[in-house]
Each structure stands twice: as C-alpha cells, then as structure tokens.
PDB file of C-alpha atoms and ligand atoms in Angstrom:
ATOM      1  CA  MET A  22      84.467  90.735 110.104  1.00  0.00           C
ATOM      2  CA  ILE A  23      86.956  89.609 108.437  1.00  0.00           C
ATOM      3  CA  SER A  24      90.715  90.068 109.029  1.00  0.00           C
ATOM      4  CA  ILE A  25      93.944  89.527 106.307  1.00  0.00           C
ATOM      5  CA  PHE A  26      97.385  89.996 106.990  1.00  0.00           C
ATOM      6  CA  ASP A  27      99.850  90.049 104.067  1.00  0.00           C
ATOM      7  CA  SER A  28     102.768  88.679 105.893  1.00  0.00           C
ATOM      8  CA  HIS A  29     105.248  89.016 102.987  1.00  0.00           C
ATOM      9  CA  THR A  30     104.178  92.125 100.432  1.00  0.00           C
ATOM     10  CA  HIS A  31     107.260  94.512  98.026  1.00  0.00           C
ATOM     11  CA  ILE A  32     104.176  97.548  97.495  1.00  0.00           C
ATOM     12  CA  ASN A  33     107.609  99.327  97.702  1.00  0.00           C
ATOM     13  CA  SER A  34     108.785  98.752  94.298  1.00  0.00           C
ATOM     14  CA  HIS A  35     108.511 100.617  91.121  1.00  0.00           C
ATOM     15  CA  GLU A  36     105.785  98.332  90.222  1.00  0.00           C
ATOM     16  CA  PHE A  37     103.308 100.280  92.616  1.00  0.00           C
ATOM     17  CA  ASP A  38     105.095 103.577  92.071  1.00  0.00           C
ATOM     18  CA  ASP A  39     101.838 104.909  90.517  1.00  0.00           C
ATOM     19  CA  ASP A  40      99.213 103.214  92.798  1.00  0.00           C
ATOM     20  CA  ILE A  41     100.036 102.661  96.193  1.00  0.00           C
ATOM     21  CA  PRO A  42      97.091 104.408  97.893  1.00  0.00           C
ATOM     22  CA  ASP A  43      94.703 102.346  95.261  1.00  0.00           C
ATOM     23  CA  VAL A  44      96.584  99.435  96.317  1.00  0.00           C
ATOM     24  CA  ILE A  45      95.516 100.114  99.473  1.00  0.00           C
ATOM     25  CA  ASP A  46      92.036 100.884  99.599  1.00  0.00           C
ATOM     26  CA  ARG A  47      91.154  98.150  97.047  1.00  0.00           C
ATOM     27  CA  ALA A  48      93.158  95.726  99.626  1.00  0.00           C
ATOM     28  CA  LYS A  49      90.913  96.654 102.832  1.00  0.00           C
ATOM     29  CA  ALA A  50      87.776  96.730 100.510  1.00  0.00           C
ATOM     30  CA  LEU A  51      88.927  92.521 100.464  1.00  0.00           C
ATOM     31  CA  ASN A  52      89.251  92.742 103.939  1.00  0.00           C
ATOM     32  CA  VAL A  53      93.348  92.850 103.826  1.00  0.00           C
ATOM     33  CA  ASP A  54      93.742  95.522 106.400  1.00  0.00           C
ATOM     34  CA  SER A  55      97.206  94.993 107.682  1.00  0.00           C
ATOM     35  CA  MET A  56     100.663  93.839 105.700  1.00  0.00           C
ATOM     36  CA  LEU A  57     104.041  93.511 106.470  1.00  0.00           C
ATOM     37  CA  VAL A  58     106.599  95.150 103.511  1.00  0.00           C
ATOM     38  CA  LEU A  59     110.050  93.757 103.155  1.00  0.00           C
ATOM     39  CA  GLY A  60     112.432  96.429 101.807  1.00  0.00           C
ATOM     40  CA  TYR A  61     115.564  94.773  99.955  1.00  0.00           C
ATOM     41  CA  ASP A  62     118.135  97.840  98.936  1.00  0.00           C
ATOM     42  CA  GLY A  63     118.297 101.336 100.452  1.00  0.00           C
ATOM     43  CA  GLU A  64     115.708 102.903  98.149  1.00  0.00           C
ATOM     44  CA  SER A  65     113.328 100.531  98.873  1.00  0.00           C
ATOM     45  CA  ALA A  66     113.949 100.753 102.511  1.00  0.00           C
ATOM     46  CA  ASP A  67     113.132 104.028 102.494  1.00  0.00           C
ATOM     47  CA  LYS A  68     109.826 103.661 101.220  1.00  0.00           C
ATOM     48  CA  MET A  69     109.129 100.422 103.016  1.00  0.00           C
ATOM     49  CA  VAL A  70     109.712 103.435 106.276  1.00  0.00           C
ATOM     50  CA  LYS A  71     107.717 106.143 104.734  1.00  0.00           C
ATOM     51  CA  LEU A  72     104.655 103.382 104.389  1.00  0.00           C
ATOM     52  CA  ILE A  73     105.056 102.149 108.098  1.00  0.00           C
ATOM     53  CA  ASN A  74     105.142 105.882 108.818  1.00  0.00           C
ATOM     54  CA  GLN A  75     102.147 106.927 107.184  1.00  0.00           C
ATOM     55  CA  TYR A  76      99.460 103.796 107.650  1.00  0.00           C
ATOM     56  CA  PRO A  77      99.094 102.408 111.357  1.00  0.00           C
ATOM     57  CA  ASP A  78      98.524  99.048 109.985  1.00  0.00           C
ATOM     58  CA  ILE A  79     101.239  98.670 107.536  1.00  0.00           C
ATOM     59  CA  TYR A  80     104.403  97.066 109.333  1.00  0.00           C
ATOM     60  CA  GLY A  81     108.196  96.066 108.154  1.00  0.00           C
ATOM     61  CA  ALA A  82     111.030  94.707 107.444  1.00  0.00           C
ATOM     62  CA  VAL A  83     114.610  95.183 105.922  1.00  0.00           C
ATOM     63  CA  GLY A  84     117.266  92.651 104.778  1.00  0.00           C
ATOM     64  CA  ILE A  85     119.525  91.677 102.369  1.00  0.00           C
ATOM     65  CA  HIS A  86     118.459  88.889  99.281  1.00  0.00           C
ATOM     66  CA  PRO A  87     120.471  86.109  99.089  1.00  0.00           C
ATOM     67  CA  GLU A  88     121.097  87.373  95.295  1.00  0.00           C
ATOM     68  CA  ASP A  89     122.260  90.667  96.221  1.00  0.00           C
ATOM     69  CA  ALA A  90     125.014  88.579  99.027  1.00  0.00           C
ATOM     70  CA  ALA A  91     127.959  90.606  98.008  1.00  0.00           C
ATOM     71  CA  LYS A  92     126.200  93.888  98.505  1.00  0.00           C
ATOM     72  CA  TYR A  93     125.817  93.000 102.431  1.00  0.00           C
ATOM     73  CA  ASP A  94     128.971  94.506 104.191  1.00  0.00           C
ATOM     74  CA  ASP A  95     128.446  97.910 102.477  1.00  0.00           C
ATOM     75  CA  PHE A  96     124.426  97.925 104.242  1.00  0.00           C
ATOM     76  CA  GLU A  97     125.017  96.464 107.647  1.00  0.00           C
ATOM     77  CA  ASP A  98     125.248  99.812 108.878  1.00  0.00           C
ATOM     78  CA  GLN A  99     122.728 101.164 107.367  1.00  0.00           C
ATOM     79  CA  LEU A 100     120.779  98.045 107.778  1.00  0.00           C
ATOM     80  CA  ARG A 101     121.357  98.856 111.974  1.00  0.00           C
ATOM     81  CA  VAL A 102     119.587 101.961 110.963  1.00  0.00           C
ATOM     82  CA  TYR A 103     116.235 100.828 109.856  1.00  0.00           C
ATOM     83  CA  MET A 104     115.820  97.982 112.912  1.00  0.00           C
ATOM     84  CA  ILE A 105     115.655 100.726 115.073  1.00  0.00           C
ATOM     85  CA  GLU A 106     112.406 101.822 113.566  1.00  0.00           C
ATOM     86  CA  PRO A 107     109.651 100.916 116.616  1.00  0.00           C
ATOM     87  CA  LYS A 108     107.084  99.723 113.113  1.00  0.00           C
ATOM     88  CA  VAL A 109     110.403  97.213 111.765  1.00  0.00           C
ATOM     89  CA  LYS A 110     109.048  93.632 112.981  1.00  0.00           C
ATOM     90  CA  ALA A 111     111.668  91.017 110.913  1.00  0.00           C
ATOM     91  CA  VAL A 112     114.939  90.470 109.164  1.00  0.00           C
ATOM     92  CA  GLY A 113     114.358  89.587 106.094  1.00  0.00           C
ATOM     93  CA  GLU A 114     114.236  88.618 103.558  1.00  0.00           C
ATOM     94  CA  ILE A 115     116.787  86.358 104.067  1.00  0.00           C
ATOM     95  CA  GLY A 116     118.098  82.932 102.677  1.00  0.00           C
ATOM     96  CA  LEU A 117     119.086  80.690 100.571  1.00  0.00           C
ATOM     97  CA  ASP A 118     118.470  81.012  96.691  1.00  0.00           C
ATOM     98  CA  TYR A 119     120.681  77.955  95.027  1.00  0.00           C
ATOM     99  CA  HIS A 120     118.355  78.826  91.824  1.00  0.00           C
ATOM    100  CA  CYS A 121     120.617  82.085  91.127  1.00  0.00           C
ATOM    101  CA  ASP A 122     124.656  82.379  90.228  1.00  0.00           C
ATOM    102  CA  VAL A 123     125.458  83.524  93.321  1.00  0.00           C
ATOM    103  CA  ASP A 124     128.334  81.489  95.283  1.00  0.00           C
ATOM    104  CA  HIS A 125     126.582  79.230  98.261  1.00  0.00           C
ATOM    105  CA  ASP A 126     129.420  79.647 100.583  1.00  0.00           C
ATOM    106  CA  LEU A 127     128.973  83.254 100.369  1.00  0.00           C
ATOM    107  CA  GLN A 128     125.051  83.611 100.810  1.00  0.00           C
ATOM    108  CA  LYS A 129     125.355  81.012 103.737  1.00  0.00           C
ATOM    109  CA  GLU A 130     127.666  83.453 105.429  1.00  0.00           C
ATOM    110  CA  ILE A 131     125.429  86.387 104.777  1.00  0.00           C
ATOM    111  CA  PHE A 132     122.545  84.610 105.278  1.00  0.00           C
ATOM    112  CA  LYS A 133     123.691  83.643 108.886  1.00  0.00           C
ATOM    113  CA  LYS A 134     125.427  87.228 109.496  1.00  0.00           C
ATOM    114  CA  GLN A 135     121.834  88.041 109.101  1.00  0.00           C
ATOM    115  CA  ILE A 136     120.082  85.442 111.496  1.00  0.00           C
ATOM    116  CA  LYS A 137     122.888  87.104 114.011  1.00  0.00           C
ATOM    117  CA  LEU A 138     121.498  90.494 113.315  1.00  0.00           C
ATOM    118  CA  ALA A 139     118.221  89.640 113.932  1.00  0.00           C
ATOM    119  CA  HIS A 140     118.559  87.505 117.190  1.00  0.00           C
ATOM    120  CA  GLU A 141     120.691  90.752 118.316  1.00  0.00           C
ATOM    121  CA  PHE A 142     117.957  92.829 117.666  1.00  0.00           C
ATOM    122  CA  HIS A 143     115.716  90.200 119.117  1.00  0.00           C
ATOM    123  CA  LEU A 144     113.778  90.062 115.921  1.00  0.00           C
ATOM    124  CA  PRO A 145     111.472  87.375 113.960  1.00  0.00           C
ATOM    125  CA  ILE A 146     113.585  86.412 110.308  1.00  0.00           C
ATOM    126  CA  SER A 147     111.193  86.037 106.947  1.00  0.00           C
ATOM    127  CA  VAL A 148     113.141  82.996 105.054  1.00  0.00           C
ATOM    128  CA  HIS A 149     113.705  82.799 101.280  1.00  0.00           C
ATOM    129  CA  ASN A 150     114.475  79.673 100.165  1.00  0.00           C
ATOM    130  CA  ARG A 151     114.520  78.597  96.832  1.00  0.00           C
ATOM    131  CA  ASP A 152     115.880  74.865  96.024  1.00  0.00           C
ATOM    132  CA  ALA A 153     118.266  74.707  98.779  1.00  0.00           C
ATOM    133  CA  PHE A 154     115.631  73.374 101.456  1.00  0.00           C
ATOM    134  CA  GLU A 155     118.526  70.619 102.931  1.00  0.00           C
ATOM    135  CA  ASP A 156     120.962  74.104 103.629  1.00  0.00           C
ATOM    136  CA  THR A 157     118.554  76.798 104.266  1.00  0.00           C
ATOM    137  CA  TYR A 158     117.427  73.752 107.174  1.00  0.00           C
ATOM    138  CA  ASP A 159     120.886  73.406 108.320  1.00  0.00           C
ATOM    139  CA  VAL A 160     121.618  77.147 108.686  1.00  0.00           C
ATOM    140  CA  ILE A 161     118.444  77.699 111.170  1.00  0.00           C
ATOM    141  CA  LYS A 162     119.480  74.523 113.060  1.00  0.00           C
ATOM    142  CA  GLU A 163     122.686  75.335 113.483  1.00  0.00           C
ATOM    143  CA  THR A 164     122.224  79.194 114.169  1.00  0.00           C
ATOM    144  CA  ASP A 165     119.147  78.665 116.488  1.00  0.00           C
ATOM    145  CA  GLY A 166     117.601  80.973 113.799  1.00  0.00           C
ATOM    146  CA  ALA A 167     113.808  80.901 114.649  1.00  0.00           C
ATOM    147  CA  LYS A 168     114.947  81.797 118.262  1.00  0.00           C
ATOM    148  CA  TYR A 169     112.764  84.926 118.257  1.00  0.00           C
ATOM    149  CA  GLY A 170     110.213  83.567 115.735  1.00  0.00           C
ATOM    150  CA  GLY A 171     110.485  82.794 112.012  1.00  0.00           C
ATOM    151  CA  ILE A 172     108.289  82.815 108.902  1.00  0.00           C
ATOM    152  CA  MET A 173     109.170  80.670 105.833  1.00  0.00           C
ATOM    153  CA  HIS A 174     107.814  82.567 103.311  1.00  0.00           C
ATOM    154  CA  SER A 175     105.931  81.886 100.211  1.00  0.00           C
ATOM    155  CA  PHE A 176     106.394  78.057 101.581  1.00  0.00           C
ATOM    156  CA  ASN A 177     106.879  76.023  98.248  1.00  0.00           C
ATOM    157  CA  GLY A 178     107.829  72.117 100.076  1.00  0.00           C
ATOM    158  CA  ASP A 179     106.194  69.049 100.780  1.00  0.00           C
ATOM    159  CA  VAL A 180     105.099  67.777 104.016  1.00  0.00           C
ATOM    160  CA  GLN A 181     107.779  66.185 105.347  1.00  0.00           C
ATOM    161  CA  TRP A 182     109.600  69.799 105.217  1.00  0.00           C
ATOM    162  CA  ALA A 183     106.567  71.119 106.744  1.00  0.00           C
ATOM    163  CA  GLN A 184     107.364  69.285 109.178  1.00  0.00           C
ATOM    164  CA  GLN A 185     111.021  69.632 109.784  1.00  0.00           C
ATOM    165  CA  PHE A 186     110.981  73.296 109.921  1.00  0.00           C
ATOM    166  CA  LEU A 187     107.988  73.540 112.151  1.00  0.00           C
ATOM    167  CA  GLU A 188     110.195  71.431 113.709  1.00  0.00           C
ATOM    168  CA  LEU A 189     112.677  74.034 114.120  1.00  0.00           C
ATOM    169  CA  GLY A 190     110.192  76.931 115.465  1.00  0.00           C
ATOM    170  CA  MET A 191     109.237  78.589 111.634  1.00  0.00           C
ATOM    171  CA  ASP A 192     105.839  79.075 111.470  1.00  0.00           C
ATOM    172  CA  LEU A 193     104.580  78.513 107.547  1.00  0.00           C
ATOM    173  CA  SER A 194     103.360  81.046 104.748  1.00  0.00           C
ATOM    174  CA  PHE A 195     101.888  80.513 101.873  1.00  0.00           C
ATOM    175  CA  SER A 196     101.513  82.724  98.587  1.00  0.00           C
ATOM    176  CA  GLY A 197      99.666  82.296  95.355  1.00  0.00           C
ATOM    177  CA  VAL A 198     101.887  79.318  94.468  1.00  0.00           C
ATOM    178  CA  VAL A 199      99.701  76.915  96.845  1.00  0.00           C
ATOM    179  CA  THR A 200      96.517  78.062  94.215  1.00  0.00           C
ATOM    180  CA  TYR A 201      98.899  76.694  91.070  1.00  0.00           C
ATOM    181  CA  ASP A 202      97.355  73.653  89.632  1.00  0.00           C
ATOM    182  CA  ASN A 203     100.802  71.924  89.587  1.00  0.00           C
ATOM    183  CA  ALA A 204     101.487  73.097  92.903  1.00  0.00           C
ATOM    184  CA  LYS A 205     100.034  69.493  94.322  1.00  0.00           C
ATOM    185  CA  LYS A 206     102.976  68.642  97.258  1.00  0.00           C
ATOM    186  CA  VAL A 207     102.616  72.741  98.153  1.00  0.00           C
ATOM    187  CA  GLN A 208      98.746  71.647  99.353  1.00  0.00           C
ATOM    188  CA  GLU A 209      99.213  68.367 101.031  1.00  0.00           C
ATOM    189  CA  ALA A 210     102.057  70.371 102.809  1.00  0.00           C
ATOM    190  CA  ALA A 211      98.845  72.846 103.382  1.00  0.00           C
ATOM    191  CA  LYS A 212      96.544  70.897 104.228  1.00  0.00           C
ATOM    192  CA  TYR A 213      98.768  69.306 107.581  1.00  0.00           C
ATOM    193  CA  VAL A 214     100.398  72.829 108.937  1.00  0.00           C
ATOM    194  CA  PRO A 215      98.599  73.203 112.223  1.00  0.00           C
ATOM    195  CA  ALA A 216      96.072  76.538 111.703  1.00  0.00           C
ATOM    196  CA  ASP A 217      97.598  77.764 114.661  1.00  0.00           C
ATOM    197  CA  ARG A 218     101.657  78.006 112.979  1.00  0.00           C
ATOM    198  CA  MET A 219     100.446  79.100 109.318  1.00  0.00           C
ATOM    199  CA  LEU A 220     101.000  82.492 107.239  1.00  0.00           C
ATOM    200  CA  VAL A 221      99.192  84.270 104.142  1.00  0.00           C
ATOM    201  CA  GLU A 222     101.032  86.571 102.025  1.00  0.00           C
ATOM    202  CA  THR A 223     100.841  88.024  98.306  1.00  0.00           C
ATOM    203  CA  ASP A 224     104.755  88.164  97.649  1.00  0.00           C
ATOM    204  CA  ALA A 225     103.541  90.871  95.342  1.00  0.00           C
ATOM    205  CA  PRO A 226     104.368  92.149  92.503  1.00  0.00           C
ATOM    206  CA  TYR A 227     104.813  88.117  92.328  1.00  0.00           C
ATOM    207  CA  LEU A 228     103.293  85.072  92.427  1.00  0.00           C
ATOM    208  CA  THR A 229      99.520  86.316  91.720  1.00  0.00           C
ATOM    209  CA  PRO A 230      96.951  83.471  92.966  1.00  0.00           C
ATOM    210  CA  MET A 231      94.850  81.712  90.371  1.00  0.00           C
ATOM    211  CA  PRO A 232      92.493  82.941  89.048  1.00  0.00           C
ATOM    212  CA  TYR A 233      94.232  86.162  88.548  1.00  0.00           C
ATOM    213  CA  ARG A 234      97.765  84.451  87.538  1.00  0.00           C
ATOM    214  CA  ASN A 235      98.875  86.668  84.629  1.00  0.00           C
ATOM    215  CA  GLN A 236      98.010  89.558  87.202  1.00  0.00           C
ATOM    216  CA  ARG A 237     100.592  91.777  88.378  1.00  0.00           C
ATOM    217  CA  ASN A 238     100.026  90.558  92.081  1.00  0.00           C
ATOM    218  CA  GLU A 239      98.836  93.006  94.954  1.00  0.00           C
ATOM    219  CA  PRO A 240      97.971  92.949  99.059  1.00  0.00           C
ATOM    220  CA  GLY A 241      94.411  92.550  97.743  1.00  0.00           C
ATOM    221  CA  MET A 242      95.544  89.414  96.529  1.00  0.00           C
ATOM    222  CA  THR A 243      95.953  87.449  99.534  1.00  0.00           C
ATOM    223  CA  ARG A 244      91.957  87.215 100.037  1.00  0.00           C
ATOM    224  CA  TYR A 245      91.991  84.657  97.384  1.00  0.00           C
ATOM    225  CA  THR A 246      94.753  82.448  98.699  1.00  0.00           C
ATOM    226  CA  VAL A 247      93.186  82.170 102.265  1.00  0.00           C
ATOM    227  CA  GLU A 248      89.639  81.591 100.440  1.00  0.00           C
ATOM    228  CA  PHE A 249      91.544  78.564  98.483  1.00  0.00           C
ATOM    229  CA  LEU A 250      93.243  77.296 101.356  1.00  0.00           C
ATOM    230  CA  ALA A 251      89.828  77.290 103.629  1.00  0.00           C
ATOM    231  CA  GLN A 252      88.716  74.997 101.268  1.00  0.00           C
ATOM    232  CA  LEU A 253      91.419  72.524 100.878  1.00  0.00           C
ATOM    233  CA  ARG A 254      91.322  72.557 104.817  1.00  0.00           C
ATOM    234  CA  ASN A 255      87.792  72.656 104.779  1.00  0.00           C
ATOM    235  CA  GLU A 256      87.794  75.168 107.135  1.00  0.00           C
ATOM    236  CA  ASN A 257      85.774  78.810 107.549  1.00  0.00           C
ATOM    237  CA  VAL A 258      87.434  81.514 105.262  1.00  0.00           C
ATOM    238  CA  ASP A 259      86.378  84.162 108.302  1.00  0.00           C
ATOM    239  CA  GLN A 260      88.062  81.650 111.133  1.00  0.00           C
ATOM    240  CA  LEU A 261      91.102  80.948 108.657  1.00  0.00           C
ATOM    241  CA  ALA A 262      92.031  84.735 107.877  1.00  0.00           C
ATOM    242  CA  THR A 263      91.304  85.540 111.628  1.00  0.00           C
ATOM    243  CA  GLN A 264      93.534  83.006 112.994  1.00  0.00           C
ATOM    244  CA  THR A 265      96.462  83.800 110.295  1.00  0.00           C
ATOM    245  CA  SER A 266      96.215  87.573 110.994  1.00  0.00           C
ATOM    246  CA  GLN A 267      96.600  86.401 114.372  1.00  0.00           C
ATOM    247  CA  ASN A 268      99.281  84.371 114.016  1.00  0.00           C
ATOM    248  CA  ALA A 269     100.957  87.225 111.786  1.00  0.00           C
ATOM    249  CA  LYS A 270     100.735  89.222 114.879  1.00  0.00           C
ATOM    250  CA  LYS A 271     102.029  86.883 117.263  1.00  0.00           C
ATOM    251  CA  VAL A 272     104.826  85.877 115.520  1.00  0.00           C
ATOM    252  CA  LEU A 273     105.755  89.878 114.266  1.00  0.00           C
ATOM    253  CA  LYS A 274     105.077  91.059 118.181  1.00  0.00           C
ATOM    254  CA  ILE A 275     102.620  93.168 116.794  1.00  0.00           C
ATOM    255  CA  ASN A 276     100.731  94.039 119.983  1.00  0.00           C
ATOM    256  CA  GLU A 277      96.580  96.169 119.752  1.00  0.00           C
TER     257      GLU A 277
HETATM  258 ZN1   ZN B 480     109.876  88.518  98.381  1.00  0.00          ZN
END
C-alpha cells in the first residue's frame, strides 16, 4: 500500500479554517497519511498542538520564519514550551529569505539562535531559503546545523547546491515547484538526489503542483509531486512514496 508523508504543510493557517477534516480525508484518499504541520506564530503553533493531539499521524514543528526575525526574542520562551511536546519533531521553518526586506544580519542571528535551540532539544531543523543559498550554507556549516538532522524545505537549487547541502547532512524536500515547466534546474537536482535523502511536501496552501497550480494547495496534492518525481527519476511510484515516507520518519525520529 502506498504511504506518503507530506513533510511540510500549514493546514494550521487561516486558509484551512473551514475544512480541516475534509482536507485530511482527501489526503488519506490519495494515500497521504502522515504530515508535518509547521507553526510560525502563537496562533498557528497552538493550532498545530491541537492537531498533533487529535490525529495520530500528524506531527508538528515550530519556528520563527526569517521574515518575522524581529519577533523572535519575544517568542523564544514560548518556543521552548512547544519544544517539550512529544510530537513536536523539528524546529522550523527557520532560515534566510533575502527576497524580503528584513535585515540580513538580523536574519542570520535569529537563524543561528534557533539552530542552537534545536540542538538543545536534539531536534532536526526545517530550513527555508530564498535567494540566500550561500549564507544559508555557511550558517549551517558553521553551526553544524544538521547535527540532529535537517531538511531543506521546498528545495529549489541546482545539482551543485543539492550536492553541497547533502554533504552538510541535510535531506532535500521537493514541493510542487519541481513540477513547474520553468523549474528545469530543480528537476535536474531532483534526479541527482539519492533516494534515501529525498523527501516530499506541499508547503500548503502555497506551491500547488501541476496540473492544479491555480488551486489552493493541500496535503493530498503531495501525491502528484511524488508521481511527477517517480516519472522524472524513472522509478516506481509506490517505491518512491514508501522511501520518501521512511526518510521523513527517519529524520524526524518517528518510531512506529
Ligand atoms: Zn512553509
């Protein structure tokens, strides 16, 4: 039986206020039975905690997104409270976003602080990187960021960056972006990544895979990204689904 793990989703965001049970049912119907829900502020993190307590196959993560770096210091104590939850399995999403106008030094400082927090709790990191490959690489290298494992969320680099982040111990997670026509470099990277280092995700409600790109994304759509990747890599869909699911459980230390 196919089993798919959506390693990065935000069904705790307002886009899903009205239909979470339906979203989860539709995901199950497409064999997406497990997911990691990431909280990014107090409200979304509280909702994440509710979800992980309600559904056995939903796991959680929490972290301050680089866009909100200025809010980190006020939130750090609260973050520690979430980290104690047994089903919180990662710190994230954290990282660098040079597309937004938040000061780069501040972003780097908060990224490092949250890596330290992850290490304190022996948790892997889920990393967001936009237009900041070099600095993201440098920070992870300098801090041994992947000491307890790590995931490059919605990996959008080329083969060379794939190789470099793999060498740092980071696993690479592919979202609907890989299915886009203009994502040839990402597709090359997705062909290159060893099967045991690859994860899949939606980043719902964003980054909907083809051919549903104009719709709201939701965890079930991970299925289409897996199907695309299997075809791209000339692999069996069931096998790739199972392998990526096992990889997610391994890095998130989920024991069944
Ligand atoms: Zn995200």
